[in-house]
mmCIF file of C-alpha atoms and ligand atoms in Angstrom:
data_model
loop_
_atom_site.group_PDB
_atom_site.id
_atom_site.type_symbol
_atom_site.label_atom_id
_atom_site.label_comp_id
_atom_site.label_asym_id
_atom_site.label_seq_id
_atom_site.Cartn_x
_atom_site.Cartn_y
_atom_site.Cartn_z
ATOM 1 C CA MET A 101 108.421 100.038 118.075
ATOM 2 C CA ASN A 102 107.755 99.928 114.370
ATOM 3 C CA ALA A 103 106.745 96.894 112.806
ATOM 4 C CA ILE A 104 105.153 96.014 109.605
ATOM 5 C CA ILE A 105 101.961 93.216 109.510
ATOM 6 C CA PHE A 106 102.809 91.740 105.974
ATOM 7 C CA GLY A 107 100.009 89.079 105.444
ATOM 8 C CA ALA A 108 97.973 87.439 101.582
ATOM 9 C CA PRO A 109 94.348 90.140 101.356
ATOM 10 C CA GLY A 110 92.835 88.538 103.531
ATOM 11 C CA SER A 111 95.670 87.098 106.694
ATOM 12 C CA GLY A 112 93.620 89.942 109.245
ATOM 13 C CA LYS A 113 96.507 92.724 108.884
ATOM 14 C CA GLY A 114 94.001 94.697 109.479
ATOM 15 C CA THR A 115 91.359 93.137 112.494
ATOM 16 C CA TYR A 116 95.230 92.296 113.922
ATOM 17 C CA ALA A 117 96.933 96.075 113.036
ATOM 18 C CA SER A 118 92.776 97.548 114.546
ATOM 19 C CA ARG A 119 93.429 95.055 117.658
ATOM 20 C CA LEU A 120 97.512 96.093 118.536
ATOM 21 C CA ARG A 121 96.477 99.300 118.266
ATOM 22 C CA SER A 122 93.725 99.283 121.439
ATOM 23 C CA ARG A 123 96.386 97.176 123.321
ATOM 24 C CA LEU A 124 99.100 98.852 122.759
ATOM 25 C CA GLY A 125 98.648 102.711 121.898
ATOM 26 C CA ILE A 126 100.404 103.073 119.038
ATOM 27 C CA ASP A 127 99.053 104.087 115.684
ATOM 28 C CA VAL A 128 98.096 102.380 112.713
ATOM 29 C CA ILE A 129 99.380 103.057 109.095
ATOM 30 C CA ALA A 130 96.760 101.533 106.453
ATOM 31 C CA THR A 131 97.515 102.748 103.437
ATOM 32 C CA GLY A 132 94.641 100.377 101.478
ATOM 33 C CA ASP A 133 92.055 102.160 104.129
ATOM 34 C CA ILE A 134 93.668 105.685 103.343
ATOM 35 C CA PHE A 135 92.874 105.530 99.394
ATOM 36 C CA ARG A 136 89.234 104.387 100.448
ATOM 37 C CA GLU A 137 88.101 107.109 102.636
ATOM 38 C CA ASN A 138 90.107 109.464 99.730
ATOM 39 C CA LEU A 139 87.999 107.736 97.258
ATOM 40 C CA LYS A 140 84.880 107.828 99.135
ATOM 41 C CA ALA A 141 85.682 111.429 99.454
ATOM 42 C CA GLU A 142 86.733 111.876 95.753
ATOM 43 C CA THR A 143 89.871 113.226 96.461
ATOM 44 C CA PRO A 144 92.333 114.244 93.377
ATOM 45 C CA LEU A 145 93.744 111.445 95.147
ATOM 46 C CA GLY A 146 91.670 109.170 94.900
ATOM 47 C CA LYS A 147 90.736 110.318 91.392
ATOM 48 C CA LYS A 148 94.181 109.036 90.639
ATOM 49 C CA VAL A 149 93.806 105.464 92.592
ATOM 50 C CA LYS A 150 90.612 104.376 91.986
ATOM 51 C CA SER A 151 91.295 102.746 88.747
ATOM 52 C CA TYR A 152 94.013 100.388 90.745
ATOM 53 C CA VAL A 153 92.206 100.060 93.534
ATOM 54 C CA GLU A 154 89.009 98.784 92.274
ATOM 55 C CA LYS A 155 90.809 96.175 89.773
ATOM 56 C CA GLY A 156 92.968 95.375 92.356
ATOM 57 C CA LEU A 157 96.186 96.434 90.979
ATOM 58 C CA LEU A 158 98.902 97.870 92.693
ATOM 59 C CA VAL A 159 98.782 101.887 93.381
ATOM 60 C CA PRO A 160 101.875 103.119 91.364
ATOM 61 C CA ASP A 161 104.597 103.292 93.599
ATOM 62 C CA ASP A 162 105.334 107.014 92.827
ATOM 63 C CA ILE A 163 101.881 107.659 94.443
ATOM 64 C CA VAL A 164 102.665 105.224 97.580
ATOM 65 C CA ILE A 165 105.844 106.424 98.683
ATOM 66 C CA ASN A 166 104.194 109.840 98.567
ATOM 67 C CA MET A 167 101.565 109.775 100.470
ATOM 68 C CA LEU A 168 103.237 107.425 103.160
ATOM 69 C CA LYS A 169 105.895 110.400 103.782
ATOM 70 C CA ARG A 170 102.786 112.684 103.918
ATOM 71 C CA ARG A 171 101.324 110.149 106.660
ATOM 72 C CA LEU A 172 104.813 108.996 108.697
ATOM 73 C CA ALA A 173 105.320 113.048 109.305
ATOM 74 C CA LYS A 174 102.433 112.878 111.483
ATOM 75 C CA VAL A 175 103.039 110.043 113.615
ATOM 76 C CA PRO A 176 103.601 111.662 116.630
ATOM 77 C CA LYS A 177 107.394 110.965 118.240
ATOM 78 C CA GLU A 178 106.798 108.734 120.845
ATOM 79 C CA LYS A 179 104.452 106.822 119.289
ATOM 80 C CA GLY A 180 105.597 103.972 117.675
ATOM 81 C CA PHE A 181 103.279 102.489 114.293
ATOM 82 C CA ILE A 182 102.461 99.420 112.454
ATOM 83 C CA LEU A 183 102.222 99.539 108.565
ATOM 84 C CA ASP A 184 99.229 97.632 107.034
ATOM 85 C CA GLY A 185 99.185 97.631 103.253
ATOM 86 C CA CYS A 186 103.012 98.911 102.804
ATOM 87 C CA PRO A 187 105.757 97.883 101.346
ATOM 88 C CA ARG A 188 104.334 96.197 98.721
ATOM 89 C CA THR A 189 107.232 96.727 96.178
ATOM 90 C CA ILE A 190 110.372 96.212 97.074
ATOM 91 C CA GLU A 191 110.701 100.512 95.640
ATOM 92 C CA GLN A 192 108.274 101.058 98.418
ATOM 93 C CA ALA A 193 110.602 99.415 100.865
ATOM 94 C CA LYS A 194 113.842 101.058 99.458
ATOM 95 C CA THR A 195 111.941 104.445 99.705
ATOM 96 C CA LEU A 196 110.807 103.170 103.656
ATOM 97 C CA GLU A 197 114.022 101.955 104.931
ATOM 98 C CA ASP A 198 115.424 105.731 103.695
ATOM 99 C CA ILE A 199 112.465 107.489 105.997
ATOM 100 C CA VAL A 200 112.304 105.130 109.328
ATOM 101 C CA LYS A 201 114.071 102.334 111.380
ATOM 102 C CA ILE A 202 111.760 99.091 111.571
ATOM 103 C CA ASP A 203 112.236 96.501 114.589
ATOM 104 C CA VAL A 204 109.960 93.294 112.943
ATOM 105 C CA ILE A 205 108.319 91.994 111.406
ATOM 106 C CA LEU A 206 104.569 90.128 112.479
ATOM 107 C CA LEU A 207 103.846 87.919 108.910
ATOM 108 C CA GLN A 208 100.535 86.407 108.999
ATOM 109 C CA MET A 209 100.728 82.471 107.484
ATOM 110 C CA VAL A 210 97.180 81.807 105.930
ATOM 111 C CA PRO A 211 96.310 79.177 103.387
ATOM 112 C CA ASP A 212 94.813 80.546 99.822
ATOM 113 C CA TRP A 213 91.239 78.612 101.222
ATOM 114 C CA ILE A 214 91.076 80.595 103.814
ATOM 115 C CA ILE A 215 91.091 83.549 102.264
ATOM 116 C CA VAL A 216 89.064 82.946 100.004
ATOM 117 C CA GLU A 217 86.253 81.798 102.479
ATOM 118 C CA ARG A 218 87.341 84.528 104.365
ATOM 119 C CA LEU A 219 87.207 87.364 101.541
ATOM 120 C CA GLY A 220 83.310 86.365 99.734
ATOM 121 C CA SER A 221 81.829 87.018 104.060
ATOM 122 C CA ARG A 222 84.050 90.281 105.454
ATOM 123 C CA ARG A 223 81.833 93.459 105.731
ATOM 124 C CA ILE A 224 83.355 96.953 106.549
ATOM 125 C CA CYS A 225 82.328 100.212 108.470
ATOM 126 C CA LYS A 226 81.742 102.420 106.023
ATOM 127 C CA SER A 227 81.914 105.248 108.853
ATOM 128 C CA CYS A 228 85.042 104.307 111.142
ATOM 129 C CA GLY A 229 86.684 101.280 108.297
ATOM 130 C CA ALA A 230 86.446 98.438 111.217
ATOM 131 C CA VAL A 231 86.556 95.071 109.291
ATOM 132 C CA TYR A 232 83.502 92.523 109.794
ATOM 133 C CA ASN A 233 82.789 88.768 108.579
ATOM 134 C CA VAL A 234 78.728 87.838 108.351
ATOM 135 C CA ARG A 235 80.157 84.247 109.132
ATOM 136 C CA PHE A 236 82.903 84.267 111.311
ATOM 137 C CA LEU A 237 83.369 87.881 113.295
ATOM 138 C CA LYS A 238 79.723 89.088 112.933
ATOM 139 C CA PRO A 239 78.450 92.395 114.283
ATOM 140 C CA LYS A 240 76.165 92.461 117.225
ATOM 141 C CA VAL A 241 73.213 93.730 115.712
ATOM 142 C CA ASP A 242 73.521 92.361 111.009
ATOM 143 C CA GLY A 243 74.712 95.356 108.615
ATOM 144 C CA VAL A 244 75.452 98.283 111.410
ATOM 145 C CA CYS A 245 79.321 98.179 112.839
ATOM 146 C CA ASP A 246 79.601 98.174 116.590
ATOM 147 C CA LYS A 247 82.221 100.215 117.499
ATOM 148 C CA CYS A 248 80.446 103.586 115.228
ATOM 149 C CA GLY A 249 77.059 102.649 114.573
ATOM 150 C CA GLY A 250 77.909 102.931 111.155
ATOM 151 C CA SER A 251 76.157 100.675 108.543
ATOM 152 C CA LEU A 252 78.888 97.887 107.209
ATOM 153 C CA TYR A 253 79.664 97.294 102.996
ATOM 154 C CA GLN A 254 81.028 94.501 100.716
ATOM 155 C CA ARG A 255 84.350 96.751 99.203
ATOM 156 C CA SER A 256 84.317 96.607 96.037
ATOM 157 C CA ASP A 257 87.410 94.279 94.580
ATOM 158 C CA ASP A 258 85.971 91.627 97.167
ATOM 159 C CA THR A 259 84.323 89.810 94.576
ATOM 160 C CA PRO A 260 85.811 86.177 93.243
ATOM 161 C CA GLU A 261 87.901 87.431 89.753
ATOM 162 C CA VAL A 262 89.690 90.435 91.872
ATOM 163 C CA VAL A 263 90.734 88.499 94.459
ATOM 164 C CA LYS A 264 91.967 86.044 93.001
ATOM 165 C CA ARG A 265 94.445 88.701 91.069
ATOM 166 C CA ARG A 266 94.918 90.366 94.466
ATOM 167 C CA LEU A 267 96.653 87.329 95.393
ATOM 168 C CA GLN A 268 99.189 86.656 92.358
ATOM 169 C CA ILE A 269 99.941 90.072 93.252
ATOM 170 C CA TYR A 270 100.938 89.413 96.194
ATOM 171 C CA GLN A 271 102.606 86.418 95.388
ATOM 172 C CA ASP A 272 104.313 87.760 92.838
ATOM 173 C CA GLN A 273 105.036 91.259 94.365
ATOM 174 C CA THR A 274 104.927 91.697 98.213
ATOM 175 C CA SER A 275 106.113 87.918 98.987
ATOM 176 C CA PRO A 276 109.773 88.000 97.103
ATOM 177 C CA LEU A 277 110.207 91.413 100.078
ATOM 178 C CA LEU A 278 109.843 88.999 102.469
ATOM 179 C CA GLN A 279 113.755 87.497 101.849
ATOM 180 C CA TYR A 280 114.381 91.593 101.426
ATOM 181 C CA TYR A 281 113.823 91.611 105.634
ATOM 182 C CA LYS A 282 115.272 88.580 106.030
ATOM 183 C CA LYS A 283 118.115 89.516 104.722
ATOM 184 C CA ARG A 284 118.600 92.295 107.837
ATOM 185 C CA ASN A 285 117.904 90.894 110.232
ATOM 186 C CA LEU A 286 114.220 91.718 111.242
ATOM 187 C CA PRO A 287 113.145 89.624 114.152
ATOM 188 C CA PHE A 288 110.330 88.629 112.456
ATOM 189 C CA ILE A 289 107.212 87.179 114.577
ATOM 190 C CA VAL A 290 104.718 84.307 112.473
ATOM 191 C CA SER A 291 100.969 83.384 113.279
ATOM 192 C CA SER A 292 100.028 80.779 111.504
ATOM 193 C CA ILE A 293 96.616 80.141 111.042
ATOM 194 C CA THR A 294 94.489 76.715 109.237
ATOM 195 C CA ALA A 295 91.574 76.914 110.741
ATOM 196 C CA LEU A 296 88.377 79.511 109.510
ATOM 197 C CA ASP A 297 87.032 80.338 113.308
ATOM 198 C CA THR A 298 90.032 81.344 115.006
ATOM 199 C CA PRO A 299 89.399 84.377 117.420
ATOM 200 C CA PRO A 300 91.299 87.462 116.234
ATOM 201 C CA GLU A 301 92.558 88.020 120.021
ATOM 202 C CA THR A 302 94.011 84.647 119.531
ATOM 203 C CA VAL A 303 96.308 85.329 117.385
ATOM 204 C CA VAL A 304 97.131 88.988 118.784
ATOM 205 C CA ASN A 305 97.704 87.478 122.346
ATOM 206 C CA THR A 306 100.648 85.091 121.369
ATOM 207 C CA MET A 307 101.821 88.674 119.304
ATOM 208 C CA ILE A 308 102.352 90.843 121.811
ATOM 209 C CA ASP A 309 103.792 87.474 124.275
ATOM 210 C CA GLU A 310 106.243 87.355 121.249
ATOM 211 C CA LEU A 311 107.297 91.178 121.288
ATOM 212 C CA LYS A 312 107.165 91.144 125.092
ATOM 213 C CA LYS A 313 110.112 88.612 124.445
ATOM 214 C CA LEU A 314 111.456 91.087 122.249
ATOM 215 C CA ASN A 315 111.493 94.005 124.837
ATOM 216 C CA LEU A 316 109.046 95.891 121.542
ATOM 217 C CA ALA A 317 105.942 95.951 124.141
HETATM 218 P P1 ADP B 498 94.168 93.898 101.113
HETATM 219 O O1 ADP B 498 95.121 93.515 101.512
HETATM 220 O O2 ADP B 498 92.805 93.402 101.114
HETATM 221 O O3 ADP B 498 94.389 93.571 99.835
HETATM 222 P P2 ADP B 498 94.152 96.700 101.104
HETATM 223 O O4 ADP B 498 93.178 97.690 101.515
HETATM 224 O O5 ADP B 498 95.363 96.936 102.215
HETATM 225 O O6 ADP B 498 93.325 94.907 101.093
HETATM 226 O O7 ADP B 498 94.789 97.201 99.313
HETATM 227 C C1 ADP B 498 93.320 97.992 98.675
HETATM 228 C C2 ADP B 498 93.932 98.601 97.751
HETATM 229 O O8 ADP B 498 94.694 99.750 97.553
HETATM 230 C C3 ADP B 498 95.513 97.462 96.591
HETATM 231 O O9 ADP B 498 94.654 96.313 96.287
HETATM 232 C C4 ADP B 498 95.747 98.378 95.906
HETATM 233 O O10 ADP B 498 94.890 98.564 95.271
HETATM 234 C C5 ADP B 498 96.005 99.636 96.851
HETATM 235 N N1 ADP B 498 96.984 99.981 97.884
HETATM 236 C C6 ADP B 498 97.242 99.823 98.663
HETATM 237 N N2 ADP B 498 98.762 100.042 99.010
HETATM 238 C C7 ADP B 498 99.519 99.107 98.686
HETATM 239 C C8 ADP B 498 100.214 100.084 98.656
HETATM 240 N N3 ADP B 498 101.426 99.859 99.581
HETATM 241 N N4 ADP B 498 101.235 99.493 96.929
HETATM 242 C C9 ADP B 498 100.442 99.815 95.902
HETATM 243 N N5 ADP B 498 98.584 99.949 95.844
HETATM 244 C C10 ADP B 498 98.227 100.075 96.989
#
């Protein structure tokens, strides 16, 4: 199965995708994670994207597409993948269409107030990128990753001002992609969250049930 997981910043895409990876043995390509790893390691790619990522602006399409092509080439043939954070523009979607077949869209519908609440208290593991929330998805030990023992930090683009910009960009540039995929008659699995404390497992279990109905899991 090749899937795209869509949703606004803070809608839970990364959290669900990593759980689907463990449950379905599928590869996850999270473009934001790849950029953050490159930023941290101060690679040439990291230097190129730094100012965009820190300001919450989209990285230019040519850089994203180049990186995506290289990463997709590494997906083992027998494995499917979930794209998290990509495509974000029509240009990216068109290029993707030329390289791979997408089977399903996993769409997260989350009201803005939940997103704002969540992002303010989100923490990320410095070593493995696992996502926590100091209010709703706490690590067992404060500030320490359950999975690898790494220390947790707050993303520099999770500040209220940058979050506002990221939400606006999602509305303006990324959400039109949903129409694009609807026109192509791709199946959609829509998860609607209405409460702050919905456990990720609940959402993921429903997604897997729906994927089974489509013969994709
Ligand atoms: P979120 O969905 O929480 O905003 P991501 O981790 O997916 O965060 O992305 C973080 C940042 O990385 C974005 O704000 C943007 O600067 C950059 N980025 C990630 N993926 C893309 C993409 N496909 N196109 C352009 N920029 C991207």
